[in-house]
mmCIF file of C-alpha atoms and ligand atoms in Angstrom:
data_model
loop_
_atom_site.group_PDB
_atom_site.id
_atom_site.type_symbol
_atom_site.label_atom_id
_atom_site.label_comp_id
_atom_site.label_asym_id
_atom_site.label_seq_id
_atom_site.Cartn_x
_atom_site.Cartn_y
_atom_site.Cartn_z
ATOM 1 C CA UNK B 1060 -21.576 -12.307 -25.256
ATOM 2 C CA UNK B 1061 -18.574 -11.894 -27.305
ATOM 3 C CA UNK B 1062 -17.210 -8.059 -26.350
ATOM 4 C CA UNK B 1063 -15.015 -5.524 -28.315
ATOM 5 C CA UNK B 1064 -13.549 -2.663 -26.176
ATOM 6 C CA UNK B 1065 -11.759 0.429 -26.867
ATOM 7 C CA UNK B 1066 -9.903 3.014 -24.346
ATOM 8 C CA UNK B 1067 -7.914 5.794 -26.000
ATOM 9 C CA UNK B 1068 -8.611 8.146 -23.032
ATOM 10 C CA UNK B 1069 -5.290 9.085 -21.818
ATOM 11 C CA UNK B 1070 -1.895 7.965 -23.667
ATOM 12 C CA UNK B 1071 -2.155 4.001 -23.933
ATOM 13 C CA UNK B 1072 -3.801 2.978 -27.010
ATOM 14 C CA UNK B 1073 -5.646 -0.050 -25.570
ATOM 15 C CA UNK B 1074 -8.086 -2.960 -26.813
ATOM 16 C CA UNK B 1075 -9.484 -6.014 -25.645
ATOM 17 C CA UNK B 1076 -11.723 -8.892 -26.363
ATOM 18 C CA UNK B 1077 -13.977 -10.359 -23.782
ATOM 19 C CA UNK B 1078 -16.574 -13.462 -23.414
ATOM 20 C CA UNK B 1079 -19.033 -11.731 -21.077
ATOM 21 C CA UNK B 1080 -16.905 -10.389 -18.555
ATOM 22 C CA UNK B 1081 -13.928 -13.211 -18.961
ATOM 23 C CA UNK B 1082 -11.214 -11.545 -20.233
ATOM 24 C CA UNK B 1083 -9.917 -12.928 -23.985
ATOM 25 C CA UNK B 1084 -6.978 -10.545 -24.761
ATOM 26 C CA UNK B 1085 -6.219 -7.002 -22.982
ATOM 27 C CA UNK B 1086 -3.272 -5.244 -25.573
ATOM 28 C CA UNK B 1087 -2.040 -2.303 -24.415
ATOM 29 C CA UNK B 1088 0.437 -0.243 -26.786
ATOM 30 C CA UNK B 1089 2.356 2.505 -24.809
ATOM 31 C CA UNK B 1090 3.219 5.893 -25.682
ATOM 32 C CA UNK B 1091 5.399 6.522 -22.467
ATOM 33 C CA UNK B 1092 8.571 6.642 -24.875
ATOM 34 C CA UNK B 1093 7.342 9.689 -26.396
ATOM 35 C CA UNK B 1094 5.736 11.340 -23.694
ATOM 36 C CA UNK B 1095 8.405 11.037 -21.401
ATOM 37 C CA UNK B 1096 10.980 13.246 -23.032
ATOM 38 C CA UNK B 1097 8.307 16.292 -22.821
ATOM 39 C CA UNK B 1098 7.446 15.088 -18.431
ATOM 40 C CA UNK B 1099 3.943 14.266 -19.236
ATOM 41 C CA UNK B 1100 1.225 13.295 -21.766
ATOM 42 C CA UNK B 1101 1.526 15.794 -25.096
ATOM 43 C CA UNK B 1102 -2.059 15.836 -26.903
ATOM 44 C CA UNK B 1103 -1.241 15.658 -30.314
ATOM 45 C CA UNK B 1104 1.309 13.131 -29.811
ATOM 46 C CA UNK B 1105 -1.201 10.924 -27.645
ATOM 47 C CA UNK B 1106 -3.337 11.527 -30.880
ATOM 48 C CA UNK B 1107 -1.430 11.011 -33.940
ATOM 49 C CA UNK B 1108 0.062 7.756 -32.277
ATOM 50 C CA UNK B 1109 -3.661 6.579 -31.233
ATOM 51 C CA UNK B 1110 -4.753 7.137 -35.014
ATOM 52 C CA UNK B 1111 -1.140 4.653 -35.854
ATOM 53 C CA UNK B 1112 -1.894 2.605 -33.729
ATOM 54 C CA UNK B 1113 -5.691 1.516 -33.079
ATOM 55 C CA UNK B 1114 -6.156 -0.399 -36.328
ATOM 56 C CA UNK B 1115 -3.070 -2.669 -35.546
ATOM 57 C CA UNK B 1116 -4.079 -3.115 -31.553
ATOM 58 C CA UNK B 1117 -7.926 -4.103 -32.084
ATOM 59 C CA UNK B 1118 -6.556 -6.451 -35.053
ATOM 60 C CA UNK B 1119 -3.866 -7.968 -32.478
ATOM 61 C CA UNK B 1120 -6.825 -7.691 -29.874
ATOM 62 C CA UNK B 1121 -9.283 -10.193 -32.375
ATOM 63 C CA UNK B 1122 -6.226 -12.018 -33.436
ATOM 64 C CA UNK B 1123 -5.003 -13.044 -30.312
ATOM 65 C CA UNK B 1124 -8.340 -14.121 -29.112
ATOM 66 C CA UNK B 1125 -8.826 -16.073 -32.215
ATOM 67 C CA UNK B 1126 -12.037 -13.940 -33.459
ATOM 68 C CA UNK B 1127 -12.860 -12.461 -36.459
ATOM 69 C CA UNK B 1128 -14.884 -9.115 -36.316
ATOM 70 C CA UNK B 1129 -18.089 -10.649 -37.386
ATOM 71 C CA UNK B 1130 -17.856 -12.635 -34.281
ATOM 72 C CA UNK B 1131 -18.407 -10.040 -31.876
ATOM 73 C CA UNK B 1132 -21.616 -9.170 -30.360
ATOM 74 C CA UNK B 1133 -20.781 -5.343 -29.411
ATOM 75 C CA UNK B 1134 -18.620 -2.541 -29.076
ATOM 76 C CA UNK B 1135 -17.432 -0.856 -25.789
ATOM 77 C CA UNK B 1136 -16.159 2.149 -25.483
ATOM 78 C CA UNK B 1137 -14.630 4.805 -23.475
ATOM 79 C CA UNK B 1138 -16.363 8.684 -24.472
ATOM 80 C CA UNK B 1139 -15.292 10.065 -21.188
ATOM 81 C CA UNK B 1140 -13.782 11.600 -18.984
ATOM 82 C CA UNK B 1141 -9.739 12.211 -20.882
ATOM 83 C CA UNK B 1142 -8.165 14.066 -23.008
ATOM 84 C CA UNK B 1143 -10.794 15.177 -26.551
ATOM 85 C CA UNK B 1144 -8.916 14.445 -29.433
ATOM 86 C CA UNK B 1145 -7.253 11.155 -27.483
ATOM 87 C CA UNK B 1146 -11.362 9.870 -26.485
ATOM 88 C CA UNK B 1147 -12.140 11.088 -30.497
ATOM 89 C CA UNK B 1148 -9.880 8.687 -32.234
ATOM 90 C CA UNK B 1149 -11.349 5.206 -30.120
ATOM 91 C CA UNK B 1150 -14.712 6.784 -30.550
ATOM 92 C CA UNK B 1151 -14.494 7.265 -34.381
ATOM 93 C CA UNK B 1152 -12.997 3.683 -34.654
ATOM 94 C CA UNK B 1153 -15.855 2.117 -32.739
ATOM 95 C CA UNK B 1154 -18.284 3.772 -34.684
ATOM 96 C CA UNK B 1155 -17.085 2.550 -38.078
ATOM 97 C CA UNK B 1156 -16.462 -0.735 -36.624
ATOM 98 C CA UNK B 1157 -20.056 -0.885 -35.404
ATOM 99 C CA UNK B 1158 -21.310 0.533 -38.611
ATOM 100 C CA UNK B 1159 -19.461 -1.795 -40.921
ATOM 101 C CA UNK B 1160 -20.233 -4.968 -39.353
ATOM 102 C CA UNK B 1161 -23.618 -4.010 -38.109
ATOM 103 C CA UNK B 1162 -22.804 -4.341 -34.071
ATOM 104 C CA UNK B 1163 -24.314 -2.284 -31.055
ATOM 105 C CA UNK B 1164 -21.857 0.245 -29.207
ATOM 106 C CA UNK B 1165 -22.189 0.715 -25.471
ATOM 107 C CA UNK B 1166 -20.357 4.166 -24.268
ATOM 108 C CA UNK B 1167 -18.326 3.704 -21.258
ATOM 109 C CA UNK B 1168 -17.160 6.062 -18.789
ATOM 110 C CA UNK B 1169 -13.474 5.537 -17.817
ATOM 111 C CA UNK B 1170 -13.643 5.716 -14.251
ATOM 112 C CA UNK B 1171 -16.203 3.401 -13.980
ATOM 113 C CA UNK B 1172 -14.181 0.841 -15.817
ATOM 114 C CA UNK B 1173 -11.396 1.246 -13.168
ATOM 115 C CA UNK B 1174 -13.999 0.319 -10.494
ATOM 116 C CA UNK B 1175 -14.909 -2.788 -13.094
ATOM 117 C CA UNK B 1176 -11.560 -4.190 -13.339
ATOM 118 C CA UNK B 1177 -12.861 -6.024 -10.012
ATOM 119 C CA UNK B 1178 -15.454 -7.482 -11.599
ATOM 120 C CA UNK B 1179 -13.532 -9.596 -14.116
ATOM 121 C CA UNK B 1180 -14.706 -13.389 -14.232
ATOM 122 C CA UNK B 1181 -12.577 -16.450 -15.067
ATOM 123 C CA UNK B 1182 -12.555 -18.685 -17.924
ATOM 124 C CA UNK B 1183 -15.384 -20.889 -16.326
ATOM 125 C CA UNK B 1184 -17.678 -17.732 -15.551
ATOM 126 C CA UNK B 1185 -17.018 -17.404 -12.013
ATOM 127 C CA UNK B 1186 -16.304 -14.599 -9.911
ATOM 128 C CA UNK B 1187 -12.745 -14.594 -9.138
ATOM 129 C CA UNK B 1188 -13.358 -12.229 -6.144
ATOM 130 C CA UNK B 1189 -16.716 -12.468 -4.558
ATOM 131 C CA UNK B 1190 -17.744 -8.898 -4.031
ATOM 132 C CA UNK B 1191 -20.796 -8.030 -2.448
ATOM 133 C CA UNK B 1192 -23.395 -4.680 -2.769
ATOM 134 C CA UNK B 1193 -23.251 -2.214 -0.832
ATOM 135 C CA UNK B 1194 -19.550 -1.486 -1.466
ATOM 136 C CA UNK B 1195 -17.358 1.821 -0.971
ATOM 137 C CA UNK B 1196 -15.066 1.606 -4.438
ATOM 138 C CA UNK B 1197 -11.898 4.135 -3.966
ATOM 139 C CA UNK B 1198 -10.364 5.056 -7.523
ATOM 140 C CA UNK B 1199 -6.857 6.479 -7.462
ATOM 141 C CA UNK B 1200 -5.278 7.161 -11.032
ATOM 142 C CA UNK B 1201 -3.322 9.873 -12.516
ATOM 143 C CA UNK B 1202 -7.006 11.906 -12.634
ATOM 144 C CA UNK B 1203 -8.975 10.579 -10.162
ATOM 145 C CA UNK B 1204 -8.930 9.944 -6.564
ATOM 146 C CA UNK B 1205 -12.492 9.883 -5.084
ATOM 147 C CA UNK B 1206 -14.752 7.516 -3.325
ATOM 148 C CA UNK B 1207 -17.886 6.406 -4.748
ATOM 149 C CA UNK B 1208 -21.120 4.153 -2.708
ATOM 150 C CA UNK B 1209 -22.395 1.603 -5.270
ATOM 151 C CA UNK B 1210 -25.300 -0.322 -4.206
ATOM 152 C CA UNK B 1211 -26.183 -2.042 -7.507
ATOM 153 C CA UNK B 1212 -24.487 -2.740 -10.507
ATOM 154 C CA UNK B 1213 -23.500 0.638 -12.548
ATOM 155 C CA UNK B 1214 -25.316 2.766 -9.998
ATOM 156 C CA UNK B 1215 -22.369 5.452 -8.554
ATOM 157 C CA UNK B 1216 -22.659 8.140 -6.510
ATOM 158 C CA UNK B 1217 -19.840 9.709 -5.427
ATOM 159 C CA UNK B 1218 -19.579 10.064 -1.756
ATOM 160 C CA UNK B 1219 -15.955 11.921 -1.413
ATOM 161 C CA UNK B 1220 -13.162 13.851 -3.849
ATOM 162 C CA UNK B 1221 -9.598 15.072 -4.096
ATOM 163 C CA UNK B 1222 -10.544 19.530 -4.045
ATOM 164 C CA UNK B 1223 -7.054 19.751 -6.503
ATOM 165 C CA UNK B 1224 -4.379 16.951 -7.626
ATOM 166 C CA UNK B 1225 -5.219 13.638 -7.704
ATOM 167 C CA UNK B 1226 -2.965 10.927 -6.282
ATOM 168 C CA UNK B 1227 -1.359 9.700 -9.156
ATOM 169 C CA UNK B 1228 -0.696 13.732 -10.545
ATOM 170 C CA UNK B 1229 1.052 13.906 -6.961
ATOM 171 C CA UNK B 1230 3.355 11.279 -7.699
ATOM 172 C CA UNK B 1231 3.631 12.810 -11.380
ATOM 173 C CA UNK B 1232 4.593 16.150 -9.716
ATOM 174 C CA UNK B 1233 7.058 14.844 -6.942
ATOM 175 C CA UNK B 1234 8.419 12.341 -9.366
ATOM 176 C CA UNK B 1235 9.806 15.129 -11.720
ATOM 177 C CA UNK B 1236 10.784 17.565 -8.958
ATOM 178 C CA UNK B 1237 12.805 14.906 -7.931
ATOM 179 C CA UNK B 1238 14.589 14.593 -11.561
ATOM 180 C CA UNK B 1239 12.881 11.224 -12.627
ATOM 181 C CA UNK B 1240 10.673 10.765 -15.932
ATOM 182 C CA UNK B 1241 6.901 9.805 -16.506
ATOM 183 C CA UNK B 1242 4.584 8.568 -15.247
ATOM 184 C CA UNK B 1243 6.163 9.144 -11.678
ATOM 185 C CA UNK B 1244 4.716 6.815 -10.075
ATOM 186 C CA UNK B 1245 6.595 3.843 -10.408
ATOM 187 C CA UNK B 1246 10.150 5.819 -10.876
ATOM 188 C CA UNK B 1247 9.141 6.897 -6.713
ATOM 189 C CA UNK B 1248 7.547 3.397 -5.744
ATOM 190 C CA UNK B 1249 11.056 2.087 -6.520
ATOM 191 C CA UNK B 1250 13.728 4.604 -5.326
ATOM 192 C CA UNK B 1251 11.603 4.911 -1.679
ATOM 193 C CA UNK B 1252 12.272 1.294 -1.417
ATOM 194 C CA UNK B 1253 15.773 2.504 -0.378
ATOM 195 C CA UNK B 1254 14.139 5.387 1.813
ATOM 196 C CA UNK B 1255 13.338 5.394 5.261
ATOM 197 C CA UNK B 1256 9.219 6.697 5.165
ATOM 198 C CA UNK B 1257 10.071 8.405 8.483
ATOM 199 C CA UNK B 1258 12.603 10.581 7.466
ATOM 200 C CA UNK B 1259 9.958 13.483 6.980
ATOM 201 C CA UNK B 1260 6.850 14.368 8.146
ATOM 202 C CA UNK B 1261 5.287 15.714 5.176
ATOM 203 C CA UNK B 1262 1.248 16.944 5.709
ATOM 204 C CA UNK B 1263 -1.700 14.857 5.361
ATOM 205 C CA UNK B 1264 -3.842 17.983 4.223
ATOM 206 C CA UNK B 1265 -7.357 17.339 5.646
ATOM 207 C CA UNK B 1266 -6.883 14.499 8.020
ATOM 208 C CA UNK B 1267 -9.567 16.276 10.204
ATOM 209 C CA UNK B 1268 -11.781 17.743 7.612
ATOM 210 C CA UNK B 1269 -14.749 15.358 9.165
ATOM 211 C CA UNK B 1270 -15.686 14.791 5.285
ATOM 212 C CA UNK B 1271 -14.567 12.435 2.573
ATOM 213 C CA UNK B 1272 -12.891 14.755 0.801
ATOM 214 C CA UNK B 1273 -9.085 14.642 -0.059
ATOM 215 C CA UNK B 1274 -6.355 17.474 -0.880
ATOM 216 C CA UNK B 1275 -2.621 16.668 -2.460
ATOM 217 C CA UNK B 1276 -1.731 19.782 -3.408
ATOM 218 C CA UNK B 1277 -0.466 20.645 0.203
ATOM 219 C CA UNK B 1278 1.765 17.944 0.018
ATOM 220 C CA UNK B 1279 3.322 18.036 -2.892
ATOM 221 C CA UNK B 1280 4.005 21.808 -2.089
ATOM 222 C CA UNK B 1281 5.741 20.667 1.658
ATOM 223 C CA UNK B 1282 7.577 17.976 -0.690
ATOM 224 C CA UNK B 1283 8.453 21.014 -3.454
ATOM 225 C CA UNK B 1284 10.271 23.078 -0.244
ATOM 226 C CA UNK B 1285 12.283 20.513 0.981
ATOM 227 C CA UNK B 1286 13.741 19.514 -2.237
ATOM 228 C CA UNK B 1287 14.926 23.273 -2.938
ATOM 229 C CA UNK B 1288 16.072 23.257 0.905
ATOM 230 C CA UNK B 1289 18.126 20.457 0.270
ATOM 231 C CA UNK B 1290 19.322 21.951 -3.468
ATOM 232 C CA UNK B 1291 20.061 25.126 -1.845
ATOM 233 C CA UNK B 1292 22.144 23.355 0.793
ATOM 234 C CA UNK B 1293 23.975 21.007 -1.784
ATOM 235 C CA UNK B 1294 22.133 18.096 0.330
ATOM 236 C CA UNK B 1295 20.269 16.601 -2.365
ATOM 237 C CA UNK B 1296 21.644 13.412 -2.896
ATOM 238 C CA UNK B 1297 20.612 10.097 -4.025
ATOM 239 C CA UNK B 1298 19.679 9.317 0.016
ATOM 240 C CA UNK B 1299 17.939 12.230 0.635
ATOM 241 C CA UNK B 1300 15.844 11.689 -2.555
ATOM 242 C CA UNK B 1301 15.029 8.159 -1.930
ATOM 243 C CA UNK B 1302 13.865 9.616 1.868
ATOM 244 C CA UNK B 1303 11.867 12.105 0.195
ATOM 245 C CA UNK B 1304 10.461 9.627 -1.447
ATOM 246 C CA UNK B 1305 9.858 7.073 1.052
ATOM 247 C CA UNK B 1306 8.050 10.222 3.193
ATOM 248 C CA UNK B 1307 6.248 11.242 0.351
ATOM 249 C CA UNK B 1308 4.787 7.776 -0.594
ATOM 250 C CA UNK B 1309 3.836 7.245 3.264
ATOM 251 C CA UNK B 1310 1.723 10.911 3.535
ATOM 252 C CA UNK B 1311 -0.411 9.354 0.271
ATOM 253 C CA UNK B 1312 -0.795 6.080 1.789
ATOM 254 C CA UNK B 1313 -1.870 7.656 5.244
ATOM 255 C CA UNK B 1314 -4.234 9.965 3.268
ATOM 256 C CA UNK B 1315 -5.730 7.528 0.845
ATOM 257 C CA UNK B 1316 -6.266 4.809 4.189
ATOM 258 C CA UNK B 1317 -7.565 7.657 6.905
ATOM 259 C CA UNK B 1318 -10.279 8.449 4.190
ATOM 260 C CA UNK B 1319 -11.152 4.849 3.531
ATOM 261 C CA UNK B 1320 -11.839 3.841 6.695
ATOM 262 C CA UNK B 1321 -13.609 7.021 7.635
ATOM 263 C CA UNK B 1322 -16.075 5.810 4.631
ATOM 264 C CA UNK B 1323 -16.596 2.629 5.503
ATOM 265 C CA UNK B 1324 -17.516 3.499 9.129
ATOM 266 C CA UNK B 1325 -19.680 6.081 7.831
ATOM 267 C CA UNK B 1326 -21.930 3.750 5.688
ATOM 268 C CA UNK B 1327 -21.128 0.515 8.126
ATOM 269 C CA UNK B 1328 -19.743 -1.031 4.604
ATOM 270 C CA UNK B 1329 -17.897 -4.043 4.950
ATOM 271 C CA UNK B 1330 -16.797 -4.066 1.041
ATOM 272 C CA UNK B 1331 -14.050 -2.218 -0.417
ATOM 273 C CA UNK B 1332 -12.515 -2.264 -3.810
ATOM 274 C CA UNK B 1333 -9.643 -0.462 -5.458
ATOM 275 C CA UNK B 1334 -8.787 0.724 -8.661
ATOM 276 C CA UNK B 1335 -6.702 2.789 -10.768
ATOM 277 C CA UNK B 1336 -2.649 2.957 -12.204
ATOM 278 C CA UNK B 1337 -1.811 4.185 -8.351
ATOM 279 C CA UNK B 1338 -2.685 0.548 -7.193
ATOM 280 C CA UNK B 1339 -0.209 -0.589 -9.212
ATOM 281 C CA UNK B 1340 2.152 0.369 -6.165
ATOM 282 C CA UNK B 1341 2.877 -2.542 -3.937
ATOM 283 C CA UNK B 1342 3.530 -0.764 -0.889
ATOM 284 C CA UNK B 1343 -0.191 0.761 -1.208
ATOM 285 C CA UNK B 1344 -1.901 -2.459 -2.026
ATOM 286 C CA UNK B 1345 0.147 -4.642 1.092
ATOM 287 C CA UNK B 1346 -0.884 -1.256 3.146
ATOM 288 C CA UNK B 1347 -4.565 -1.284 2.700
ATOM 289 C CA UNK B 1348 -4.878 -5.668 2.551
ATOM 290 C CA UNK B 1349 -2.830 -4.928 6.481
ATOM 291 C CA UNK B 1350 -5.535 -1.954 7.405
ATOM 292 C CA UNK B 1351 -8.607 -3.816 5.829
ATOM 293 C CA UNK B 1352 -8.290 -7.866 6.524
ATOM 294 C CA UNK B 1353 -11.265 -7.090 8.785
ATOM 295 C CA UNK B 1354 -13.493 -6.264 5.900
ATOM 296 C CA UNK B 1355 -13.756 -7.501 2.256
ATOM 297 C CA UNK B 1356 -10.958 -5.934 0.492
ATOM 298 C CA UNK B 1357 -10.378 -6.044 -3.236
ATOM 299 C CA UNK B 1358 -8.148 -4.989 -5.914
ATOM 300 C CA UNK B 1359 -7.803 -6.244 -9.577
ATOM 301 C CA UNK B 1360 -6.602 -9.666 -9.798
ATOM 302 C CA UNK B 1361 -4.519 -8.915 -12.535
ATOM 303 C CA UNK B 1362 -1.318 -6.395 -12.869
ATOM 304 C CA UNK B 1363 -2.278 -5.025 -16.331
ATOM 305 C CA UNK B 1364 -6.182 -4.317 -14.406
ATOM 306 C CA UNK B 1365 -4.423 -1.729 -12.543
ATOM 307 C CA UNK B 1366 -3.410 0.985 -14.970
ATOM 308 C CA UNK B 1367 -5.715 2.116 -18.537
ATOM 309 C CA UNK B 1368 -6.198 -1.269 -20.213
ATOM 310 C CA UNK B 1369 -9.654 -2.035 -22.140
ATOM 311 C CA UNK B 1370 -10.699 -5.146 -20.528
ATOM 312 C CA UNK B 1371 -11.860 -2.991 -17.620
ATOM 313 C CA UNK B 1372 -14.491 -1.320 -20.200
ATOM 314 C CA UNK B 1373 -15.551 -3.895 -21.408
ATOM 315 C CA UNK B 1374 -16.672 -5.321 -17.963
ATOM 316 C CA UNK B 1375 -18.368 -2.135 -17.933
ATOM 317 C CA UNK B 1376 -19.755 -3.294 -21.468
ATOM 318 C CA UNK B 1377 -20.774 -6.348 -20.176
ATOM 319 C CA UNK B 1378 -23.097 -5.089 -17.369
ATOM 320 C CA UNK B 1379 -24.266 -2.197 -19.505
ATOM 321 C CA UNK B 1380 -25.624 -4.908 -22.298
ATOM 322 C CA UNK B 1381 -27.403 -6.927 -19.658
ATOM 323 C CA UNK B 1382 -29.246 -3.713 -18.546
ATOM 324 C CA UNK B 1383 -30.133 -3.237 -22.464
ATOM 325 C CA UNK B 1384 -28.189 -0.012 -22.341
ATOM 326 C CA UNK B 1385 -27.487 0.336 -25.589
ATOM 327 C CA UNK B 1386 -26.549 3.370 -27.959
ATOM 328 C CA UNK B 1387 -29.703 4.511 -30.063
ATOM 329 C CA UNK B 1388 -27.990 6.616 -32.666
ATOM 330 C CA UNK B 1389 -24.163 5.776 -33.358
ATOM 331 C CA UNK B 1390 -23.768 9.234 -35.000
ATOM 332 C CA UNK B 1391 -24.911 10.854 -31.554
ATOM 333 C CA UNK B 1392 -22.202 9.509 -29.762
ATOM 334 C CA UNK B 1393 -19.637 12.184 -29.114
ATOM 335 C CA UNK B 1394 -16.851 12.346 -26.218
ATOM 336 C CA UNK B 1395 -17.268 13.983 -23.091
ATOM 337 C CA UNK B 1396 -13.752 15.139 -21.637
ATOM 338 C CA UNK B 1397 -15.158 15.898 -18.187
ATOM 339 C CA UNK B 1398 -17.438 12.827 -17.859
ATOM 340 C CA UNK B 1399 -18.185 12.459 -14.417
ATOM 341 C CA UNK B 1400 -19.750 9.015 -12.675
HETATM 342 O O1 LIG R 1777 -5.226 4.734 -14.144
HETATM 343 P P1 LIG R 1777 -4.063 5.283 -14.872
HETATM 344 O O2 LIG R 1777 -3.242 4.354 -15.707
HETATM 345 O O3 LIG R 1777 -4.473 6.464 -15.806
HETATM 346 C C1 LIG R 1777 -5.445 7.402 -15.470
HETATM 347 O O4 LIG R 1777 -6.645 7.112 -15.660
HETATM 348 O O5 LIG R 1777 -5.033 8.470 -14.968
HETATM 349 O O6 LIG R 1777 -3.144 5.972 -13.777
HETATM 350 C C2 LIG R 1777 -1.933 6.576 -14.093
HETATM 351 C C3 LIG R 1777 -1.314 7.098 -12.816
HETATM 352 C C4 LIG R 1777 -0.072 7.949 -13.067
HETATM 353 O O7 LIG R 1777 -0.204 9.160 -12.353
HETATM 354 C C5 LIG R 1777 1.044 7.097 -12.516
HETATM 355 O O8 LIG R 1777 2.132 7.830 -11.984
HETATM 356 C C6 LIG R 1777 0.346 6.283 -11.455
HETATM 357 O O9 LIG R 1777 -0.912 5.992 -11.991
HETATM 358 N N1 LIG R 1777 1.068 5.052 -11.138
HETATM 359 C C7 LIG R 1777 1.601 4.782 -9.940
HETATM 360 C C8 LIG R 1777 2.289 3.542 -10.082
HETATM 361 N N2 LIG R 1777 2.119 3.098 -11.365
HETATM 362 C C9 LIG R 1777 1.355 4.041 -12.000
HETATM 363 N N3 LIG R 1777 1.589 5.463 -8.786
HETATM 364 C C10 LIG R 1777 2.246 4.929 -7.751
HETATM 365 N N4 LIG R 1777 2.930 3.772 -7.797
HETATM 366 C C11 LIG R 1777 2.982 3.045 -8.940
HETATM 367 N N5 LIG R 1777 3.669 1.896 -8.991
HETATM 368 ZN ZN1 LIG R 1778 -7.294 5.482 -16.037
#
C-alpha cells in the first residue's frame, strides 16, 4: 500500500509518503518563525501559510519518495482535533487530490496518530519495536496529555485526562513567563540543563487524587508566583531562571511518571508507549526508560515522530485501510476541531 498523508492541525504544514506503514518521506515545513513573534500559534497566519505551503510540501513529499501521484493507493488525513481553518486547508487538499486522481481518503484523528508514531515499520516490513496488546499509550503534546487502554488496533478508550493545561501548554506558559519564545518547550528543556531540579518544590497537583486524572494548571500558577517573587526582589537572574526551570521540568516529569505507573498497576499492563512534541525532551524520555525498564517501554524511534509530522497519520492510514475503513462520500468529510479518541 502506497500512502499519502496530510496533517495541517496545528502550525506545521506536514506531508508524508508511506509503503504500508514504512515510512518514505516525512516533510515538515515550520511556521515557528512567524508564530513566535506573537508567543503562540496565530490562526490566520497558521492558515494563509498552510494554503502557501501544502502544494509545495506534498509535491516535495512524492518527490522525495520518488512517486508520482497516480502511484498512490490512498489519502490520509488529519479532520480532528486542531485548530478549524488550520484542519480545513489539509482537508480541502486531500479531497481534490482524491478526487482528481480517483484515490480513497481515510480521516485520521490527530491524537491517535501520536500514539501511531510507535507503530512505524522498517524498510523490510518489520516492527522496529515489538509492541504488544493490551498497552497503556500516554500522549503528551501541546493539547493533550491523557492516557488511553488500547487492546486492539485503533480501538481507544481513554482511561485518564489533564482537568485544564496540558503538558506541553505548561511548558508554553512557563516558557514565556520566563521571557523565552515558542514553543516553550525546548527553550526550558535546555536552560534547566544548567538548573539544579531541586531548587524548588513546585506542586504535583493531584498526586493523591486515586484516579488517572492529571492537573497543570496548579503548577504553572506556583511557577507564575515565584517568578514575580523573584522580579519583585530584583532576584531574577539567569540562575534563578534556569532553577525555575530545572524545578519546573522535574514537577511534570514526577506528574506525568506517578500517573503512569498508577495505570499500569491498575490494568496489570506490562506495555507502555509514548507520544507527542513533549517526548521530544530528553530528560523525560531517559526518566521514564529509568522508571519503566521493568516493563515494555516505547517511544518513537525517530526524532521527527515526536512532534506533528504526517508519517504518524499515515500509520494511522495504514491500519484504518486494512480494517476497510474507508470514507464513503469525500464531500461529507468535514473537520472536527474537538475530535476526541
Ligand atoms: O505534538 P506537538 O508537536 O503538537 C501538538 O499536537 O500539540 O506538541 C507540541 C508541544 C508544545 O507545547 C511544545 O512546547 C512541546 O510539545 N515540546 C516540548 C519539547 N519539544 C516540544 N516540551 C518539552 N520539551 C521539549 N524538548
Ligand atoms: Zn500533535
Amino acid at each position: 500500500m502506497l500512502i499519502l498523508s496530510i496533517d495541517t492541525s496545528a502550525d506545521d504544514t506536514c506531508a508524508a509518503v508511506l509503503k504500508d506503514n514504512n515510512i518514505l518521506t516525512n516533510i515538515q515545513s515550520s511556521q515557528i518563525d512567524f508564530h513566535n513573534e506573537w508567543g503562540g500559534i496565530v490562526p490566520m497566519i497558521a492558515r494563509r501559510s498552510h494554503e502557501e505551503k501544502i502544494d509545495i510540501v506534498v509535491n516535495k513529499a512524492l518527490k522525495q519518495a520518488r512517486l508520482l501521484p497516480t502511484d498512490i493507493d490512498f489519502v490520509a488525513v488529519t479532520y480532528g482535533p486542531g485548530l478549524a481553518i488550520a484542519l480545513e486547508v489539509g482537508i480541502k487538499y486531500a479531497k481534490e487530490f482524491s478526487a482528481k486522481y480517483n484515490k480513497r481518503l481515510i480521516a485520521v484523528n490527530h491524537v491517535a496518530g501520536h500514539i501511531y508514531a510507535n507503530f512505524a515499520q522498517n524498510s523490510k516490513g518489520k516492527p522496529i519495536v515489538n509492541i504488544k496488546f493490551p498497552l497503556i499509550a500516554l500522549v503528551v503534546s501541546g493539547g493533550h496529555t491523557e492516557f488511553v487502554l488500547m487492546k486492539d488496533h485503533l480501538k481507544f478508550e481513554k482511561i485518564g485526562e489533564t482537568l485544564d493545561d496540558a503538558a506541553g501548554e505548561a511548558y508554553d506558559k512557563v516558557a514565556r513567563m520566563l521571557g523565552f519564545g515558542y514553543p516553550g518547550g525546548p527553550y526550558i528543556e535546555e536552560i534547566a540543563k544548567s538548573g539544579d531540579p531541586k531548587a524548588y518544590k513546585f506542586p504535583r497537583p493531584m498526586e493523591k487524587s486515586g484516579d488517572l486524572n492529571l492537573s497543570f494548571s496548579g503548577l504553572k500558577t506556583a511557577v507564575l508566583y515565584k517568578v514575580q517573587k523573584l522580579e519583585t526582589t530584583g532576584d531574577l537572574n539567569k540562575t534563578e531562571i534556569a532553577n525555575i526551570a530545572a524545578s519546573f521540568q522535574e514537577a511534570v516529569i514526577d506528574i506525568l511518571v506517578q500517573k503512569a505507573k498508577k495505570a499500569v498497576e491498575k490494568y496489570q499492563i506490562d506495555q507502555l508507549i509514548v507520544g507527542g512534541g513533549v517526548i521530544a525532551n530528553l530528560t523525560l524520555r531517559s526518566r521514564f526508560r529509568k522508571e519503566f525498564k521493568n516493563i515494555n517501554f516505547h517511544c518513537p524511534t525517530l526524532p521527527k515522530l515526536y512532534t506533528d509530522n504526517a508519517a504518524m497519520i499515515g500509520i494511522v492510514g495504514y491500519y484504518k485501510a486494512l480494517k476497510g475503513d474507508f470514507i464513503e462520500k469525500i464531500e461529507n468529510l468535514d473537520r472536527d476541531p474537538v475530535l476526541s479518541l
